[in-house]
């Protein structure tokens, strides 16, 4: 799948934007990002009504909103749960537009078109879900498909949805492997738990955890809370990454 299918190349940027809205520009990242409403996202119905969108079948973080009730979980202090920039109307408008777009039949083509156009060739990386999580199996399969058709771009997908990842890979819902340019990092559901059971999962599936006791491997505090030159999170050879608690 090294050549973009016509369904992608024949789609104009205007058409792609009308489906997905926009890509994100997180200051801490070296690349474009893509974010959705996080945690319970109770504000989504109101914003859908305000913007004239049909309310999607599901939204927010399916597993994360349950974990958020546990003070020992990183999800209980989620930076994307209506905090900081994520509380602004402009941010919510953008997230709702992206959320609605996920359910469009041409979402994966629009995403591939936008990512291929806006990714800097000198920094060929893309960060999925700097807020929110994978919504359903189809979205996950579409993300895998996008990585296949954009082999020169390296993708990082953090997620709490380990069951969904296992279902996709174990039950062969897709007829191709997870490519090596897509690193799926299963997030530990509990702080300071740095060993996760990934037995039986493909090598592109790695893990990450959050430390509240000072033991972490993410060097972002050395680079003004940015990635700096580090690209470990996108690297499938880095099997586990430990982040400092925000």
XYZ file of N, CA and C in Angstrom:
738
model
N 0.820 -1.212 0.000
C 0.000 0.000 0.000
C 0.855 1.264 0.000
N 1.973 1.265 -0.705
C 2.863 2.412 -0.683
C 2.357 3.569 -1.540
N 1.388 3.317 -2.418
C 0.822 4.361 -3.262
C -0.557 4.732 -2.726
N -0.781 6.039 -2.559
C -2.077 6.480 -2.042
C -3.195 6.094 -3.004
N -4.273 5.503 -2.504
C -5.395 5.147 -3.371
C -6.071 6.383 -3.929
N -6.779 6.222 -5.046
C -7.440 7.355 -5.690
C -8.439 8.034 -4.761
N -9.034 7.254 -3.852
C -10.002 7.835 -2.927
C -9.359 8.910 -2.061
N -8.018 8.862 -1.926
C -7.295 9.882 -1.169
C -6.794 10.982 -2.094
N -6.100 10.605 -3.160
C -5.483 11.610 -4.039
C -6.507 12.463 -4.784
N -7.678 11.905 -5.041
C -8.702 12.663 -5.759
C -9.549 13.535 -4.835
N -9.354 13.394 -3.530
C -10.086 14.233 -2.578
C -9.360 15.553 -2.412
N -10.056 16.652 -2.525
C -9.435 17.963 -2.335
C -9.274 18.239 -0.847
N -8.364 19.160 -0.527
C -8.184 19.544 0.868
C -9.469 20.143 1.431
N -10.186 20.888 0.606
C -11.443 21.478 1.051
C -12.438 20.388 1.446
N -12.504 19.333 0.644
C -13.403 18.215 0.953
C -12.960 17.506 2.234
N -11.641 17.299 2.359
C -11.121 16.624 3.551
C -11.421 17.429 4.812
N -11.205 18.743 4.742
C -11.467 19.603 5.896
C -12.946 19.637 6.252
N -13.806 19.538 5.242
C -15.248 19.554 5.518
C -15.670 18.311 6.293
N -14.891 17.246 6.186
C -15.197 15.996 6.895
C -14.591 15.970 8.285
N -13.294 16.281 8.389
C -12.609 16.091 9.677
C -12.382 17.383 10.454
N -12.571 18.536 9.805
C -12.277 19.785 10.489
C -10.818 20.139 10.294
N -10.027 20.051 11.352
C -8.617 20.431 11.265
C -7.749 19.459 12.046
N -6.450 19.528 11.791
C -5.482 18.803 12.600
C -5.027 19.715 13.727
N -4.468 19.123 14.773
C -4.040 19.901 15.920
C -2.600 20.375 15.807
N -2.267 21.401 16.598
C -0.909 21.955 16.641
C -0.451 22.071 18.093
N -0.324 20.947 18.765
C 0.093 20.960 20.166
C 1.522 21.497 20.280
N 1.715 22.506 21.117
C 3.021 23.155 21.250
C 4.126 22.193 21.666
N 3.764 21.186 22.439
C 4.785 20.273 22.973
C 5.259 19.245 21.961
N 4.498 19.080 20.881
C 4.788 18.030 19.905
C 5.614 18.558 18.734
N 6.402 17.704 18.093
C 7.187 18.119 16.924
C 6.414 17.965 15.617
N 5.105 17.705 15.736
C 4.327 17.347 14.551
C 2.854 17.698 14.739
N 2.085 17.453 13.707
C 0.644 17.622 13.791
C 0.045 16.553 14.707
N -1.112 16.891 15.269
C -1.773 15.978 16.201
C -3.256 15.878 15.857
N -3.938 15.008 16.592
C -5.379 14.833 16.385
C -6.008 14.527 17.737
N -6.940 15.375 18.171
C -7.543 15.196 19.485
C -9.055 15.177 19.459
N -9.635 14.440 20.405
C -11.083 14.315 20.547
C -11.482 14.671 21.976
N -12.769 14.871 22.233
C -13.226 15.128 23.607
C -12.808 14.010 24.548
N -12.336 14.375 25.730
C -11.792 13.404 26.676
C -12.737 13.113 27.837
N -12.390 12.079 28.575
C -13.110 11.645 29.774
C -14.604 11.448 29.460
N -15.503 11.998 30.266
C -16.932 11.829 30.007
C -17.447 12.773 28.930
N -16.728 13.876 28.730
C -17.096 14.865 27.698
C -18.577 15.231 27.774
N -19.031 15.584 28.965
C -20.447 15.882 29.160
C -20.926 17.098 28.370
N -19.994 17.907 27.929
C -20.347 19.127 27.190
C -20.666 18.857 25.724
N -20.364 17.664 25.223
C -20.532 17.360 23.803
C -21.972 17.554 23.303
N -23.004 17.031 23.985
C -24.371 17.229 23.469
C -24.740 18.699 23.271
N -24.346 19.558 24.208
C -24.652 20.983 24.098
C -23.969 21.591 22.878
N -22.702 21.266 22.676
C -21.965 21.841 21.552
C -22.449 21.288 20.215
N -22.862 20.042 20.190
C -23.442 19.488 18.962
C -24.715 20.246 18.599
N -25.528 20.537 19.604
C -26.770 21.282 19.370
C -26.463 22.698 18.902
N -25.484 23.347 19.535
C -25.113 24.714 19.180
C -24.602 24.801 17.737
N -23.858 23.757 17.321
C -23.214 23.781 16.012
C -24.034 23.084 14.930
N -25.184 22.529 15.323
C -26.058 21.894 14.347
C -25.617 20.519 13.912
N -24.861 19.808 14.763
C -24.405 18.463 14.441
C -25.308 17.430 15.093
N -25.485 16.305 14.431
C -26.173 15.180 15.063
C -25.265 14.610 16.151
N -25.835 14.236 17.276
C -25.041 13.706 18.378
C -24.474 12.334 18.003
N -23.149 12.154 18.038
C -22.552 10.867 17.679
C -23.020 9.738 18.592
N -22.878 8.512 18.115
C -23.309 7.342 18.872
C -22.578 7.221 20.199
N -21.303 7.543 20.188
C -20.545 7.521 21.437
C -19.453 8.576 21.375
N -19.008 9.016 22.538
C -17.990 10.055 22.618
C -17.303 9.973 23.963
N -16.178 10.679 24.092
C -15.403 10.605 25.323
C -14.549 9.349 25.360
N -13.929 9.115 26.492
C -13.050 7.956 26.668
C -13.824 6.829 27.341
N -14.044 5.754 26.626
C -14.840 4.650 27.166
C -14.219 4.077 28.441
N -12.957 3.729 28.385
C -12.263 3.189 29.567
C -11.798 4.312 30.480
N -11.303 5.389 29.880
C -10.740 6.483 30.661
C -11.709 7.141 31.617
N -12.979 7.268 31.232
C -13.932 7.927 32.128
C -14.213 7.076 33.369
N -14.047 5.769 33.256
C -14.179 4.898 34.423
C -12.933 5.003 35.300
N -11.761 5.013 34.648
C -10.504 5.128 35.391
C -10.390 6.473 36.093
N -11.013 7.504 35.537
C -10.915 8.850 36.102
C -11.473 8.930 37.527
N -12.310 7.979 37.890
C -12.893 7.965 39.227
C -11.952 7.350 40.256
N -10.840 6.792 39.786
C -9.851 6.185 40.660
C -8.680 7.145 40.837
N -8.453 7.668 42.043
C -7.370 8.644 42.246
C -5.978 8.085 41.965
N -5.865 6.763 41.903
C -4.573 6.143 41.602
C -4.331 6.003 40.102
N -5.296 6.438 39.297
C -5.152 6.348 37.843
C -4.703 7.679 37.261
N -3.835 7.654 36.242
C -3.460 8.906 35.565
C -4.669 9.631 34.979
N -5.723 8.891 34.659
C -6.919 9.506 34.073
C -7.639 10.421 35.055
N -7.357 10.265 36.343
C -8.010 11.104 37.348
C -7.477 12.536 37.312
N -6.324 12.723 36.675
C -5.734 14.065 36.559
C -5.513 14.399 35.086
N -6.419 13.947 34.238
C -6.274 14.134 32.795
C -6.125 15.609 32.429
N -5.042 15.939 31.730
C -4.797 17.328 31.326
C -5.787 17.819 30.280
N -6.465 16.876 29.590
C -7.376 17.253 28.505
C -8.836 17.327 28.949
N -9.094 17.116 30.222
C -10.473 17.110 30.715
C -10.887 18.507 31.143
N -11.176 19.339 30.151
C -11.640 20.718 30.372
C -10.687 21.532 31.254
N -9.388 21.367 30.999
C -8.388 22.138 31.731
C -7.538 22.922 30.731
N -7.047 24.071 31.154
C -6.182 24.861 30.298
C -6.836 25.187 28.971
N -6.081 25.003 27.885
C -6.590 25.313 26.544
C -7.799 24.468 26.175
N -7.941 23.300 26.808
C -9.043 22.397 26.475
C -10.395 22.906 26.978
N -10.382 23.977 27.757
C -11.635 24.547 28.263
C -12.182 25.641 27.344
N -11.382 26.054 26.357
C -11.794 27.150 25.478
C -12.852 26.697 24.473
N -13.762 27.600 24.155
C -14.802 27.303 23.168
C -14.206 26.880 21.827
N -13.155 27.570 21.395
C -12.553 27.267 20.092
C -12.023 25.840 20.055
N -11.452 25.396 21.168
C -10.936 24.027 21.250
C -12.083 23.026 21.212
N -13.158 23.315 21.948
C -14.312 22.410 21.971
C -14.991 22.342 20.611
N -15.072 23.462 19.931
C -15.658 23.471 18.584
C -14.871 22.534 17.670
N -13.531 22.663 17.725
C -12.681 21.837 16.886
C -12.800 20.364 17.220
N -12.845 20.043 18.512
C -12.943 18.645 18.927
C -14.277 18.023 18.529
N -15.352 18.787 18.649
C -16.663 18.259 18.264
C -16.725 18.009 16.763
N -16.152 18.913 15.980
C -16.117 18.724 14.528
C -15.350 17.449 14.182
N -14.213 17.241 14.844
C -13.433 16.020 14.596
C -14.202 14.780 15.038
N -14.865 14.888 16.172
C -15.649 13.773 16.692
C -16.729 13.350 15.702
N -17.474 14.297 15.202
C -18.532 14.012 14.228
C -17.926 13.392 12.966
N -16.754 13.900 12.579
C -16.099 13.409 11.374
C -15.711 11.947 11.431
N -15.374 11.457 12.626
C -14.978 10.046 12.775
C -16.051 9.112 12.225
N -17.307 9.509 12.312
C -18.418 8.652 11.899
C -18.793 8.849 10.417
N -18.052 9.704 9.726
C -18.293 9.906 8.295
C -17.709 8.721 7.522
N -18.385 8.213 6.499
C -17.892 7.038 5.769
C -16.548 7.250 5.071
N -16.174 8.518 4.822
C -14.911 8.796 4.147
C -13.858 9.359 5.098
N -14.038 9.136 6.409
C -13.119 9.706 7.396
C -11.676 9.293 7.155
N -11.415 8.024 6.924
C -10.020 7.578 6.784
C -9.363 8.186 5.551
N -10.131 8.390 4.490
C -9.567 9.001 3.291
C -9.239 10.477 3.545
N -10.148 11.143 4.240
C -9.926 12.559 4.562
C -8.721 12.735 5.484
N -8.594 11.852 6.477
C -7.456 11.925 7.388
C -6.153 11.682 6.642
N -6.125 10.681 5.780
C -4.914 10.387 5.012
C -4.533 11.574 4.132
N -5.529 12.205 3.526
C -5.280 13.369 2.671
C -4.679 14.520 3.482
N -5.272 14.807 4.632
C -4.798 15.912 5.463
C -3.401 15.632 6.027
N -3.202 14.426 6.533
C -1.906 14.094 7.131
C -0.798 14.124 6.086
N -1.075 13.557 4.918
C -0.049 13.534 3.869
C 0.303 14.946 3.406
N -0.672 15.847 3.413
C -0.435 17.220 2.950
C 0.297 18.061 3.997
N -0.087 17.931 5.259
C 0.416 18.839 6.283
C 1.626 18.329 7.062
N 2.025 17.089 6.866
C 3.192 16.583 7.575
C 4.472 17.129 6.954
N 5.329 17.646 7.801
C 6.615 18.178 7.364
C 7.543 17.021 6.979
N 7.994 16.954 5.726
C 8.861 15.837 5.310
C 10.138 15.709 6.132
N 10.603 16.827 6.711
C 11.811 16.767 7.532
C 11.528 16.287 8.950
N 10.247 16.251 9.337
C 9.801 15.713 10.631
C 8.583 14.840 10.365
N 8.760 13.676 9.750
C 7.623 12.857 9.303
C 6.974 12.047 10.423
N 6.382 12.770 11.372
C 5.733 12.135 12.516
C 4.297 12.637 12.647
N 3.471 11.828 13.321
C 2.097 12.241 13.595
C 1.675 11.633 14.920
N 1.013 12.448 15.740
C 0.548 12.013 17.058
C -0.969 11.883 17.052
N -1.453 10.669 17.199
C -2.886 10.450 17.362
C -3.293 10.758 18.800
N -4.448 11.339 18.966
C -5.147 11.457 20.239
C -4.304 12.064 21.364
N -3.939 13.338 21.154
C -3.339 14.084 22.261
C -4.404 14.394 23.306
N -5.658 14.128 22.956
C -6.764 14.124 23.927
C -7.793 13.113 23.435
N -8.531 12.530 24.369
C -9.523 11.524 24.001
C -8.889 10.166 23.737
N -9.705 9.243 23.219
C -9.212 7.890 22.960
C -9.958 7.304 21.765
N -9.526 6.121 21.348
C -10.158 5.447 20.218
C -11.624 5.164 20.565
N -12.519 5.466 19.644
C -13.958 5.384 19.918
C -14.549 3.994 19.677
N -14.030 3.295 18.679
C -14.602 2.001 18.321
C -13.624 1.225 17.449
N -13.973 -0.021 17.136
C -13.091 -0.872 16.339
C -12.819 -0.280 14.966
N -13.855 0.273 14.343
C -13.677 0.817 13.001
C -12.646 1.939 12.996
N -12.694 2.810 13.987
C -11.718 3.892 14.059
C -10.309 3.339 14.182
N -10.138 2.327 15.017
C -8.818 1.721 15.182
C -8.351 1.080 13.875
N -9.230 0.379 13.204
C -8.869 -0.241 11.929
C -8.526 0.815 10.883
N -9.249 1.933 10.911
C -8.963 3.021 9.975
C -7.593 3.631 10.255
N -7.235 3.774 11.522
C -5.925 4.318 11.897
C -4.811 3.396 11.391
N -5.026 2.099 11.517
C -4.046 1.133 11.003
C -3.941 1.240 9.483
N -5.077 1.376 8.816
C -5.098 1.526 7.354
C -4.334 2.775 6.930
N -4.543 3.878 7.648
C -3.862 5.131 7.324
C -2.347 4.964 7.412
N -1.875 4.253 8.431
C -0.437 4.011 8.564
C 0.086 3.206 7.379
N -0.717 2.258 6.896
C -0.318 1.456 5.740
C -0.163 2.313 4.483
N -1.091 3.224 4.253
C -1.045 4.007 3.009
C -0.098 5.205 3.097
N 0.407 5.498 4.310
C 1.379 6.577 4.496
C 2.636 6.016 5.165
N 3.353 5.127 4.490
C 4.483 4.422 5.109
C 5.677 5.302 5.456
N 5.767 6.506 4.876
C 6.896 7.381 5.161
C 6.673 8.241 6.398
N 5.481 8.137 6.991
C 5.158 8.880 8.214
C 5.092 7.910 9.380
N 5.676 8.296 10.511
C 5.674 7.453 11.707
C 4.602 7.959 12.674
N 3.730 7.058 13.080
C 2.577 7.405 13.908
C 2.725 6.873 15.333
N 2.187 7.638 16.273
C 2.127 7.208 17.676
C 0.678 7.311 18.131
N 0.161 6.203 18.634
C -1.210 6.145 19.146
C -1.198 5.664 20.593
N -1.378 6.575 21.569
C -1.532 6.149 22.961
C -2.991 5.785 23.223
N -3.233 4.755 24.008
C -4.622 4.349 24.263
C -4.748 3.536 25.543
N -5.907 3.639 26.165
C -6.271 2.782 27.291
C -7.085 1.574 26.817
N -7.397 1.525 25.541
C -8.314 0.500 25.029
C -7.579 -0.788 24.638
N -6.930 -1.417 25.610
C -6.176 -2.633 25.330
C -7.079 -3.765 24.857
N -8.280 -3.844 25.396
C -9.201 -4.903 24.972
C -9.540 -4.757 23.487
N -9.753 -3.535 23.049
C -10.070 -3.298 21.650
C -8.894 -3.704 20.756
N -7.680 -3.355 21.193
C -6.487 -3.717 20.431
C -6.353 -5.235 20.349
N -6.607 -5.910 21.467
C -6.541 -7.383 21.465
C -7.609 -7.974 20.551
N -8.808 -7.437 20.604
C -9.894 -7.946 19.753
C -9.544 -7.820 18.277
N -9.004 -6.671 17.908
C -8.666 -6.415 16.510
C -7.602 -7.401 16.021
N -6.567 -7.606 16.833
C -5.449 -8.448 16.404
C -5.739 -9.942 16.565
N -6.401 -10.313 17.648
C -6.643 -11.738 17.904
C -7.725 -12.318 17.008
N -8.746 -11.527 16.720
C -9.882 -12.020 15.935
C -9.777 -11.690 14.455
N -8.631 -11.088 14.074
C -8.351 -10.815 12.664
C -9.463 -10.016 11.986
N -9.842 -8.924 12.622
C -10.839 -8.036 12.008
C -10.261 -7.293 10.807
N -8.925 -7.282 10.708
C -8.268 -6.650 9.571
C -7.473 -7.706 8.825
N -7.327 -7.524 7.513
C -6.634 -8.529 6.718
C -5.186 -8.134 6.447
N -4.631 -7.250 7.303
C -3.223 -6.893 7.198
C -2.678 -6.637 8.596
N -1.350 -6.698 8.737
C -0.714 -6.523 10.034
C -0.645 -5.046 10.423
N -0.447 -4.805 11.708
C -0.170 -3.439 12.146
C 1.228 -3.092 11.645
N 1.366 -2.059 10.826
C 2.681 -1.745 10.252
C 3.651 -1.184 11.291
N 4.938 -1.277 10.986
C 5.961 -0.846 11.935
C 6.066 0.668 12.049
N 5.396 1.398 11.167
C 5.403 2.865 11.295
C 4.253 3.366 12.169
N 3.538 2.441 12.805
C 2.491 2.799 13.782
C 2.816 2.162 15.123
N 3.177 2.987 16.091
C 3.418 2.502 17.444
C 2.165 2.732 18.277
N 1.542 1.637 18.686
C 0.388 1.716 19.578
C 0.907 1.525 20.998
N 0.767 2.537 21.842
C 1.241 2.444 23.224
C 0.065 2.287 24.178
N -0.022 1.130 24.773
C -1.049 0.881 25.780
C -0.660 1.613 27.058
N -1.546 2.467 27.534
C -1.266 3.249 28.738
C -1.623 2.448 29.987
N -0.732 2.469 30.955
C -1.010 1.788 32.215
C -2.196 2.462 32.914
N -3.153 1.680 33.417
C -4.333 2.276 34.048
C -4.068 2.826 35.446
N -2.895 2.512 36.012
C -2.586 2.908 37.389
C -1.216 3.582 37.431
N -1.105 4.638 38.205
C 0.179 5.306 38.374
C 1.203 4.344 38.991
N 2.433 4.481 38.554
C 3.568 3.718 39.088
C 3.502 2.216 38.818
N 2.607 1.815 37.923
C 2.581 0.420 37.481
C 3.251 0.393 36.117
N 4.492 -0.107 36.094
C 5.309 0.025 34.894
C 5.468 -1.272 34.103
N 4.763 -2.309 34.517
C 4.810 -3.564 33.773
C 3.392 -3.931 33.340
N 3.183 -4.008 32.027
C 1.873 -4.360 31.484
C 1.973 -5.679 30.730
N 0.896 -6.422 30.737
C 0.860 -7.707 30.042
C 0.464 -7.495 28.580
N 1.451 -7.553 27.712
C 1.208 -7.381 26.272
C 1.390 -8.703 25.523
N 1.356 -9.788 26.252
C 1.576 -11.105 25.642
C 0.567 -11.349 24.513
N 1.086 -11.806 23.379
C 0.226 -12.132 22.246
C -0.058 -10.979 21.316
N 0.385 -9.772 21.683
C 0.143 -8.597 20.840
C 1.304 -8.393 19.870
N 1.059 -7.794 18.718
C 2.125 -7.567 17.732
C 3.231 -6.673 18.287
N 4.405 -6.705 17.623
C 5.548 -5.946 18.128
C 5.344 -4.434 18.032
N 4.385 -4.011 17.219
C 4.099 -2.577 17.132
C 3.318 -2.075 18.345
N 2.867 -2.989 19.190
C 2.135 -2.601 20.398
C 3.116 -2.552 21.560
N 3.314 -1.347 22.100
C 4.229 -1.120 23.214
C 3.414 -0.609 24.409
N 4.060 0.014 25.366
C 3.322 0.475 26.544
C 3.943 1.741 27.124
N 3.205 2.334 28.042
C 3.687 3.518 28.754
C 3.014 3.569 30.118
N 3.589 4.362 31.004
C 3.014 4.514 32.346
C 3.372 5.894 32.880
N 2.754 6.239 33.998
C 2.982 7.539 34.635
C 3.582 7.320 36.011
N 4.613 8.083 36.320
C 5.280 7.983 37.616
C 4.983 9.211 38.465
N 4.639 8.960 39.718
C 4.422 10.072 40.653
C 5.517 10.112 41.712
N 6.535 9.245 41.547
C 7.586 9.169 42.570
C 8.973 9.537 42.045
N 9.012 10.201 40.908
C 10.295 10.705 40.417
C 11.050 9.793 39.485
N 10.556 8.598 39.246
C 11.253 7.668 38.353
C 10.575 7.670 36.986
N 11.183 8.377 36.061
C 10.584 8.467 34.734
C 11.674 8.519 33.665
N 11.306 8.165 32.442
C 12.277 8.113 31.343
C 12.012 9.159 30.264
N 10.884 9.838 30.335
C 10.588 10.906 29.367
C 11.435 12.133 29.715
N 12.221 12.658 28.759
C 13.118 13.778 29.047
C 12.512 15.165 28.813
N 11.182 15.254 28.711
C 10.563 16.523 28.311
C 10.903 17.680 29.245
N 11.149 17.413 30.525
C 11.463 18.503 31.445
C 12.835 19.115 31.151
N 13.636 18.429 30.342
C 14.926 18.975 29.929
C 14.785 19.922 28.737
N 13.592 19.880 28.108
C 13.375 20.660 26.887
C 12.148 21.558 27.006
N 11.939 22.127 28.197
C 10.824 23.055 28.382
C 9.472 22.403 28.200
N 9.347 21.165 28.678
C 8.100 20.388 28.561
C 7.687 20.163 27.103
N 8.673 20.001 26.235
C 8.434 19.606 24.855
C 9.209 18.315 24.599
N 9.002 17.743 23.431
C 9.725 16.515 23.085
C 11.205 16.791 22.823
N 11.534 18.039 22.434
C 12.913 18.325 22.060
C 13.317 17.398 20.920
N 14.517 16.820 20.974
C 14.957 15.902 19.912
C 14.487 14.466 20.118
N 13.822 14.184 21.225
C 13.407 12.810 21.542
C 12.208 12.394 20.696
N 12.268 11.171 20.160
C 11.162 10.602 19.391
C 10.851 9.177 19.874
N 11.188 8.899 21.125
C 11.014 7.546 21.665
C 9.582 7.039 21.573
N 8.611 7.920 21.776
C 7.219 7.476 21.817
C 6.752 6.913 20.481
N 7.414 7.323 19.409
C 7.086 6.845 18.063
C 7.901 5.600 17.678
N 8.808 5.199 18.545
C 9.795 4.157 18.213
C 9.361 2.802 18.792
N 9.068 1.829 17.931
C 8.598 0.526 18.425
C 9.693 -0.254 19.142
N 10.955 0.165 18.983
C 12.030 -0.518 19.714
C 12.086 -0.072 21.176
N 11.422 1.062 21.488
C 11.317 1.519 22.880
C 10.032 0.907 23.434
N 10.170 -0.199 24.097
C 9.000 -0.996 24.473
C 8.173 -0.391 25.598
N 8.811 0.381 26.464
C 8.043 1.016 27.551
C 8.607 2.396 27.827
N 7.700 3.343 28.011
C 8.093 4.716 28.304
C 7.385 5.165 29.577
N 8.131 5.825 30.469
C 7.551 6.291 31.730
C 7.521 7.819 31.739
N 6.332 8.376 31.928
C 6.154 9.825 31.940
C 6.049 10.346 33.366
N 6.505 11.574 33.541
C 6.371 12.247 34.831
C 4.930 12.695 35.007
N 4.391 12.531 36.201
C 3.025 12.963 36.467
C 2.912 14.466 36.262
N 1.869 14.888 35.524
C 1.647 16.312 35.267
C 1.137 16.992 36.530
